[in-house]
Short mmCIF file of C-alpha atoms in Angstrom, two decimals:
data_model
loop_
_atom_site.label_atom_id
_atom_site.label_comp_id
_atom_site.label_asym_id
_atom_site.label_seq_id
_atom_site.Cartn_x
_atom_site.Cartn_y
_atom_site.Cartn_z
CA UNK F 30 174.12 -108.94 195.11
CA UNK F 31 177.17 -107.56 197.07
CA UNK F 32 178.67 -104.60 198.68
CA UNK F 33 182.49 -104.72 197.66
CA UNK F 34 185.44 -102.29 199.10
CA UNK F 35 188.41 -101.05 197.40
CA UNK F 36 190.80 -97.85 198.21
CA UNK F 37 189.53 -95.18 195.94
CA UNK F 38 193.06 -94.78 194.35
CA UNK F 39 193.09 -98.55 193.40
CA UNK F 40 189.03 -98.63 192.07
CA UNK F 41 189.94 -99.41 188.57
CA UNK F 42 192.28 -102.47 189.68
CA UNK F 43 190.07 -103.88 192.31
CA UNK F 44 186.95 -103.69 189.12
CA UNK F 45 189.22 -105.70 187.10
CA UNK F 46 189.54 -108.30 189.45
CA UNK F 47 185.82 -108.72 189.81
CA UNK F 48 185.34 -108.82 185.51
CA UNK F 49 188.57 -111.06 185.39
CA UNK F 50 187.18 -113.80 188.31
CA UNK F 51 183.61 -112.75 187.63
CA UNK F 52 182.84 -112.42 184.09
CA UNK F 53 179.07 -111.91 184.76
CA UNK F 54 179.48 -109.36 187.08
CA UNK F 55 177.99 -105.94 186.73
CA UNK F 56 178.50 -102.41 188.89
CA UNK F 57 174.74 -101.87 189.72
CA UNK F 58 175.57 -98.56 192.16
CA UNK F 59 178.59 -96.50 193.03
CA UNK F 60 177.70 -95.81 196.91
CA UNK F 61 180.93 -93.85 197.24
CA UNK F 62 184.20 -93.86 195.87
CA UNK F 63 185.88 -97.10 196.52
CA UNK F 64 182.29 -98.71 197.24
CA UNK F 65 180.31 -100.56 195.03
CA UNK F 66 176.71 -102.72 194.77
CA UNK F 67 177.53 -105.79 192.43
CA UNK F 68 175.26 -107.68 190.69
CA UNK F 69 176.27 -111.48 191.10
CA UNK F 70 174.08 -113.72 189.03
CA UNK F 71 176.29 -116.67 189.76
CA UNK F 72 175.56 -115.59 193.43
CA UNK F 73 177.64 -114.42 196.39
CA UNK F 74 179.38 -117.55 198.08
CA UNK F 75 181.40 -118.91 195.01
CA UNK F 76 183.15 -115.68 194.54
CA UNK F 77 183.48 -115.75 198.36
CA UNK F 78 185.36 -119.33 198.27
CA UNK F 79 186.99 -118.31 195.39
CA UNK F 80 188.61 -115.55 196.73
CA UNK F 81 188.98 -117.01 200.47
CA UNK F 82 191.36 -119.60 198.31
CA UNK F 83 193.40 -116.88 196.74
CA UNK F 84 192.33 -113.26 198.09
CA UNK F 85 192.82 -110.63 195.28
CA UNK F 86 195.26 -107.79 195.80
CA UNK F 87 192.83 -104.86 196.03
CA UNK F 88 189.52 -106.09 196.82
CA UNK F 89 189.46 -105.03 199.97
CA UNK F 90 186.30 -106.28 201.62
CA UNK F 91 183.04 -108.05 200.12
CA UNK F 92 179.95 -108.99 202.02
CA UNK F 93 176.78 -110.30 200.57
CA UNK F 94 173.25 -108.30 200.08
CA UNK F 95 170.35 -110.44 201.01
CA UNK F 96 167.74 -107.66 201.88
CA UNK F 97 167.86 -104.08 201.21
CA UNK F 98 165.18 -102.02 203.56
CA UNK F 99 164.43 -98.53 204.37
CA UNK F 100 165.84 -98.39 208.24
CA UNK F 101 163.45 -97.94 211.18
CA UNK F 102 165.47 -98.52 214.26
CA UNK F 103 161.72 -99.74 216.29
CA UNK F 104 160.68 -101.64 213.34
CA UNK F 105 163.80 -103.72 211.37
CA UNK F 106 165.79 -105.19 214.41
CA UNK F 107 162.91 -107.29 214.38
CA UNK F 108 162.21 -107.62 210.79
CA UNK F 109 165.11 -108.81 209.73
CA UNK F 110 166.16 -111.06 212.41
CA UNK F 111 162.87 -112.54 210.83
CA UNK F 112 164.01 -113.02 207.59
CA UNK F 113 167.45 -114.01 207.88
CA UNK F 114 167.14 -115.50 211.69
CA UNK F 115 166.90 -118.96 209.85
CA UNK F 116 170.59 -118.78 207.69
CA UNK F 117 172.45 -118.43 211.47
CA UNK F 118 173.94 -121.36 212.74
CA UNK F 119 173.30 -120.78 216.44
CA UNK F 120 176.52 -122.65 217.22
CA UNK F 121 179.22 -120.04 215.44
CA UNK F 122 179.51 -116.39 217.28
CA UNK F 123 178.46 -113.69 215.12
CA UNK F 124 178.49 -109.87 215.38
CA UNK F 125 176.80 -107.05 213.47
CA UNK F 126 179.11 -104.49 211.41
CA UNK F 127 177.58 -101.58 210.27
CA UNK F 128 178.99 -98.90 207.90
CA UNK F 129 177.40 -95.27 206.96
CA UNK F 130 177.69 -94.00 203.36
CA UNK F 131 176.36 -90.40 202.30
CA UNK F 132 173.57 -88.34 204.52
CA UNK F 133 172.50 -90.16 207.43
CA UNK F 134 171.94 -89.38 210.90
CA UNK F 135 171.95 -93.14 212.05
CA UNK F 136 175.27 -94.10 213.47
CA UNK F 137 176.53 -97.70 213.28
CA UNK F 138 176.09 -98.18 217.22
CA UNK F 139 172.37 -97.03 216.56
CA UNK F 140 172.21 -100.23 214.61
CA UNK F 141 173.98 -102.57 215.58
CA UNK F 142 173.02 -102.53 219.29
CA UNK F 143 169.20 -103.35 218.63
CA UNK F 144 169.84 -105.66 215.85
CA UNK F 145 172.55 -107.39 217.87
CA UNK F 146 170.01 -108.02 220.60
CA UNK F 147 167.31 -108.93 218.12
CA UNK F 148 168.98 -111.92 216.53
CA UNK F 149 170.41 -113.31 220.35
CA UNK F 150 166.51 -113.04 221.08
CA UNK F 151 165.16 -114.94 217.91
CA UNK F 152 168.23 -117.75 217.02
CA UNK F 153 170.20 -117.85 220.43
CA UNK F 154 173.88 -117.45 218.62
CA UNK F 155 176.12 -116.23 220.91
CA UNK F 156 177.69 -112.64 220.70
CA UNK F 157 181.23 -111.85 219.69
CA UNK F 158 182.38 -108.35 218.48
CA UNK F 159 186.05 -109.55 218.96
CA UNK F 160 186.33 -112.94 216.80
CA UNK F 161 182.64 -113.64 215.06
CA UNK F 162 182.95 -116.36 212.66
CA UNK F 163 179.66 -115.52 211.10
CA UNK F 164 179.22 -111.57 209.88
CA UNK F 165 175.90 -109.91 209.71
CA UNK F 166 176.50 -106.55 207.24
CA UNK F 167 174.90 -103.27 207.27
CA UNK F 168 175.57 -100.68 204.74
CA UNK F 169 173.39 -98.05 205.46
CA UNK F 170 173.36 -95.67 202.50
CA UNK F 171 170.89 -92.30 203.15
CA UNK F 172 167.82 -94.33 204.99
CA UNK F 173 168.58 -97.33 202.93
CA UNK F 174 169.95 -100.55 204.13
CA UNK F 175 171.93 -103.32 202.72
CA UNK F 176 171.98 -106.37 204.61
CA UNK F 177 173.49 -109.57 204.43
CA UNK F 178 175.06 -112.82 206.39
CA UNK F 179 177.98 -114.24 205.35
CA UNK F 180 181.07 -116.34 207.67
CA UNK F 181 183.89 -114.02 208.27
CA UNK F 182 186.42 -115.70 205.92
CA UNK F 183 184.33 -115.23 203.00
CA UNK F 184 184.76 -111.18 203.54
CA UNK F 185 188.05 -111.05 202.85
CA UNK F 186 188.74 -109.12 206.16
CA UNK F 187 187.07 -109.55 209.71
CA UNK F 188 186.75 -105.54 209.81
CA UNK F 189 183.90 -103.48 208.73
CA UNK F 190 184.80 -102.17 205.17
CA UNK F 191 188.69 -103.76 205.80
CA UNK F 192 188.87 -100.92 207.78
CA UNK F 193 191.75 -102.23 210.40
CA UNK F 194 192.41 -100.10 213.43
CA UNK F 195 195.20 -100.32 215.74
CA UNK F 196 195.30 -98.59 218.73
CA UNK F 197 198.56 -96.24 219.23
CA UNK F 198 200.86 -96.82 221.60
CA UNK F 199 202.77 -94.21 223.34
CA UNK F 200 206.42 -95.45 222.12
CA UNK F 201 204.96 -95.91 218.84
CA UNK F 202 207.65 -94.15 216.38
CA UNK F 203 205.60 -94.03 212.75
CA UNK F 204 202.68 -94.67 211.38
CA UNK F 205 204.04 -97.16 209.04
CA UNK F 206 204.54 -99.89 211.98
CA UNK F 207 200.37 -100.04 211.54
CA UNK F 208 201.38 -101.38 208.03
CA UNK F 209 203.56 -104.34 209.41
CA UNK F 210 201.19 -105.21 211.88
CA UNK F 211 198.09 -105.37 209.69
CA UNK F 212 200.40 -107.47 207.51
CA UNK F 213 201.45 -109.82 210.02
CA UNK F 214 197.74 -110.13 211.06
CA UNK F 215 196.57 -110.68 207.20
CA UNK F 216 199.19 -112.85 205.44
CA UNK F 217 199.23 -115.28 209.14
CA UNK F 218 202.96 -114.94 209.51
CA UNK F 219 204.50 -117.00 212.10
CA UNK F 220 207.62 -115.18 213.36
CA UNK F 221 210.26 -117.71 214.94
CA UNK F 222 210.77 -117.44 218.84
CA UNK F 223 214.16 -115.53 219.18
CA UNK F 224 214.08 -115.04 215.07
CA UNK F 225 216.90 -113.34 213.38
CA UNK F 226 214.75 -110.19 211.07
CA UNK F 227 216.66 -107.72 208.99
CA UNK F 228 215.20 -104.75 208.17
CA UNK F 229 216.13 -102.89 204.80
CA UNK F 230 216.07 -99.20 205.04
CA UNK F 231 215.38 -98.91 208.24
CA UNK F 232 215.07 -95.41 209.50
CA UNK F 233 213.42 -93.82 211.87
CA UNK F 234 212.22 -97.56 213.19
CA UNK F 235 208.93 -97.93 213.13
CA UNK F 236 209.61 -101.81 211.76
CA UNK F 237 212.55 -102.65 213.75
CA UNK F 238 210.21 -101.62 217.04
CA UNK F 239 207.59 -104.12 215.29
CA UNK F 240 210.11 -106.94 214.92
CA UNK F 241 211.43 -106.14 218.67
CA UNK F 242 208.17 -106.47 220.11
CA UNK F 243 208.01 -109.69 219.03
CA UNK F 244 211.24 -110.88 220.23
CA UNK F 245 212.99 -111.06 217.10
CA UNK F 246 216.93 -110.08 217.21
CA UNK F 247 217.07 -106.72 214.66
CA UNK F 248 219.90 -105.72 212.21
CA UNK F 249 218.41 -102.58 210.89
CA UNK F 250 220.13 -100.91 207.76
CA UNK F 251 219.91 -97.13 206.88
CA UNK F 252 222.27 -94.45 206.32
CA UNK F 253 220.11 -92.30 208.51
CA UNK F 254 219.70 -92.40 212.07
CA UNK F 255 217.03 -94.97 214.11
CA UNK F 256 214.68 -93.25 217.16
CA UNK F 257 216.67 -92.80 220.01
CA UNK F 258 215.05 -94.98 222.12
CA UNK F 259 216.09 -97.90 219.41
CA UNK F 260 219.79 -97.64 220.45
CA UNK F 261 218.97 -98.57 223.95
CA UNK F 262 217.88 -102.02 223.09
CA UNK F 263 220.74 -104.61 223.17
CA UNK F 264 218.65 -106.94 220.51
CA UNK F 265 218.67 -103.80 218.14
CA UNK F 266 221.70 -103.18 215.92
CA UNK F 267 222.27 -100.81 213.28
CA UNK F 268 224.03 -100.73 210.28
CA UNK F 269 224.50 -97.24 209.10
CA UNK F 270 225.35 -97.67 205.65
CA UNK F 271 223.06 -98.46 202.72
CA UNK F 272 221.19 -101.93 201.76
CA UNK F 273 224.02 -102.34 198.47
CA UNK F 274 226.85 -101.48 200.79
CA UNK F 275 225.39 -103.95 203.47
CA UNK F 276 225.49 -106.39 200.96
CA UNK F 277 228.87 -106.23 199.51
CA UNK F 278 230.07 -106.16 203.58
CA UNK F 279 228.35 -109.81 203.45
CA UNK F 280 225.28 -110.03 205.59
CA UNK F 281 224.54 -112.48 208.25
CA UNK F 282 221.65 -115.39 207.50
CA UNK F 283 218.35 -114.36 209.06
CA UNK F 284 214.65 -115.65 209.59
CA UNK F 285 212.90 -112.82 208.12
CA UNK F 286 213.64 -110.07 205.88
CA UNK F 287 211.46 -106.67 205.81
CA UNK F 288 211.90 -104.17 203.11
CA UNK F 289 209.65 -100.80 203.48
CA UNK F 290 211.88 -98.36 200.89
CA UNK F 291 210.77 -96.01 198.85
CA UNK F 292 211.85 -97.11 195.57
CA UNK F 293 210.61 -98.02 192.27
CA UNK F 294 208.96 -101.39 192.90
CA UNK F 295 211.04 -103.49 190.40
CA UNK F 296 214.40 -102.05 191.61
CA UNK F 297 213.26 -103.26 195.44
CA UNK F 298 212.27 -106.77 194.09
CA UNK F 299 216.13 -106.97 192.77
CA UNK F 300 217.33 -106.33 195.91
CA UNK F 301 215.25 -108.90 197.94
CA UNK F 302 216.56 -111.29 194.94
CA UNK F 303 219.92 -110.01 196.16
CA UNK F 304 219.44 -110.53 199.72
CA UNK F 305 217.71 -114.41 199.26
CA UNK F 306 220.84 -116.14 199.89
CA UNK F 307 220.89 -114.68 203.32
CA UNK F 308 217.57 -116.05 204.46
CA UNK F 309 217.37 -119.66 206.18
CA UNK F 310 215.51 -122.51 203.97
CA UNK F 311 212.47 -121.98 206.23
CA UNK F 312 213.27 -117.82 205.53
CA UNK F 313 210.43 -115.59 204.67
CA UNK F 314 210.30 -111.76 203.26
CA UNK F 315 207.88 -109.14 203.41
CA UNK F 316 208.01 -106.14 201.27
CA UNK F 317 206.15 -103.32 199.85
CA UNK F 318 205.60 -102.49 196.18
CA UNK F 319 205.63 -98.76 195.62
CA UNK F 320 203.19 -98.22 192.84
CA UNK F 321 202.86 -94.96 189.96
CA UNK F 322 199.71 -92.68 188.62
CA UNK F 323 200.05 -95.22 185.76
CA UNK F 324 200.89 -98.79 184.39
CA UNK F 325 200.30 -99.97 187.93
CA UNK F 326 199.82 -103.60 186.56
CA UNK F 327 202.41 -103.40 184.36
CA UNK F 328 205.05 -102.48 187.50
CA UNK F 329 203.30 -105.37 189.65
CA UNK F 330 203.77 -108.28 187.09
CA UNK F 331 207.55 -107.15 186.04
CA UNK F 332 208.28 -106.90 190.00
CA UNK F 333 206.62 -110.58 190.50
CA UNK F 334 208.68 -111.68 187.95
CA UNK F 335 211.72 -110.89 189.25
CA UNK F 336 211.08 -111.94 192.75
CA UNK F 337 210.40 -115.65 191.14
CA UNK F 338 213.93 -116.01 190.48
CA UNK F 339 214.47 -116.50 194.11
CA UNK F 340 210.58 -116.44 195.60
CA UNK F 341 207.22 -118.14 195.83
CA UNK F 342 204.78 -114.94 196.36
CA UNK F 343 202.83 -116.44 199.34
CA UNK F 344 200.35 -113.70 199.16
CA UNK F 345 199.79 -110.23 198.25
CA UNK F 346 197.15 -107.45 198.97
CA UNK F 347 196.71 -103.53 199.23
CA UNK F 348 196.20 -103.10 202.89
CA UNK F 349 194.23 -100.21 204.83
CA UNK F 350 197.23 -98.90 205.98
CA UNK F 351 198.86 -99.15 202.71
CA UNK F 352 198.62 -95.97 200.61
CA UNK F 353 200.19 -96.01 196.94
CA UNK F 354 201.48 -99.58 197.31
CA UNK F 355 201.00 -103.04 198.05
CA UNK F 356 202.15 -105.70 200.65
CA UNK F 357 203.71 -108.70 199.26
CA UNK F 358 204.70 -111.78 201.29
CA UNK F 359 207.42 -113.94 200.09
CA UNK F 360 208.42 -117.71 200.97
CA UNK F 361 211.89 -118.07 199.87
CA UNK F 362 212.88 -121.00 197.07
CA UNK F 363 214.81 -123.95 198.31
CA UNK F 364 217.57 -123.68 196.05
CA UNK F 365 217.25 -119.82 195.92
#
């Protein structure tokens, strides 16, 4: 069995994914909205290469359920550091993430403190809450508990649930800047020292102050106007016009492209199309995919298409700090 984690909005994509790559499959318990217990009878770990090797887009997080106990904080540290103390290999730091579903008065510190302690006691593998390689699950659901080991690529995401959490920083100008950070986190983008980024629809900055921190040299475009503290930064620029005019000025060549609109997913995929020629051969795009109520698939696979006319879609995934879209991340085509 497994626990698996979607966005609620996205539960009947991220269930297709499971029948289409697991045929056998089978919804034994809706915890909560967005959270599921699977019956695998072809077993956790191939699914969990599988989709290591190509992550799906909405599955957000999947951990496996080995044992499944009625909690006792005096009495399970123990127990199951008993049962499962022989699958750790004492050489690979591990932590203990623990998430609460319906009415329970045990919080996840209450749990993963003593257990924590419990397996350092019985297999001697080092503790690491920060970068664990291996992942010991709890989804505590009432008094019940689902439990399970698994390494931390074969989750799909090194947080609890997917559930990434930045920390806000006083300068920070929007909430969307958590989006391009989780991205650059999840799809492993490299940004070039001193990179050239252009940032599509730009306003109020929240991207650009991304791209800055990182030392890339911004051209933001937008009609609107940035954050004033953007204007004070010589390796900001802005282009106050729209992406279409920008384009028929003729844009510069850049390292990166970012493209955060709000607009119907396939008429943002023609514009990246547009904008390819302006990216170097080793140029990469990020975008997101603003999605409807309905024909959500429908959208996604006309938008892919026309991003292969210039684009390879490196990867692609409905991140916690997405809401009614996806992330997609785009190597550009040689002869784009």
């Amino acid at each position: 069995m497994m626990i698996l984690t979607a966005d609620p909005h996205f539960s009947d994509m991220a269930l297709e994914e499971l029948r289409q790559d697991c045929p056998t499959a089978q919804v034994r318990q809706t915890l909560e909205p967005g959270l599921w217990l699977i019956d695998l009878p072809d077993g956790f770990f191939a699914l969990a290469e599988q989709w290591r090797r190509q992550p799906p887009i909405f599955v957000r997080h999947i951990c496996p359920v080995m044992l499944t106990l009625a909690w006792d904080t005096a009495v399970s540290p123990p127990h199951i550091a008993a049962e499962l103390g022989d699958l750790f290999d004492p050489a690979l730091p591990f932590s203990v993430q623990t998430r609460t579903v319906g009415d329970t008065a045990v919080k996840p510190f209450d749990i993963n403190k003593p257990l924590s302690e419990a397996i350092q006691q019985a297999t001697g593998t080092p503790l690491d809450v920060r970068q664990p390689v291996q992942i010991l699950s709890v989804v505590m659901h009432g008094r019940t508990a689902h439990i399970g080991l698994s390494l931390a690529a074969h989750n799909l995401s090194d947080w609890a649930g997917g559930m990434r959490r930045f920390a806000r920083e006083k300068e920070q100008i929007s909430r969307a800047e958590f989006k391009l950070l989780e991205a650059i986190e999840v799809f492993e983008i490299a940004l070039p020292a001193y990179g050239r980024a252009l940032d599509l629809g730009a306003a109020p900055g929240g991207w650009t102050r991304v791209l800055h921190k990182r030392e890339q040299y911004v051209t933001a475009v937008d009609p609107a106007n940035l954050h004033p503290s953007l204007y004070r930064i010589r390796t900001i620029r802005h282009k106050r016009m729209t992406a279409e005019e920008y384009l028929a000025e003729g844009p510069d060549t850049y390292d990166l492209i970012v493209n955060d609109m709000r607009q119907d997913a396939r008429d943002s995929a023609r514009l990246m199309v547009d904008f390819a020629p302006y990216l170097y051969r080793h140029g990469t795009a990020l975008m997101t995919f603003k999605l409807p109520e309905n024909g959500r698939a429908n959208v996604i696979d006309h938008a892919f298409n026309i991003l292969s006319q210039s684009y390879a879609i490196a990867g692609a995934r409905q991140l916690f700090h997405n809401r009614s879209e996806i992330t997609v991340y785009l190597n550009v085509k040689r002869d784009a």
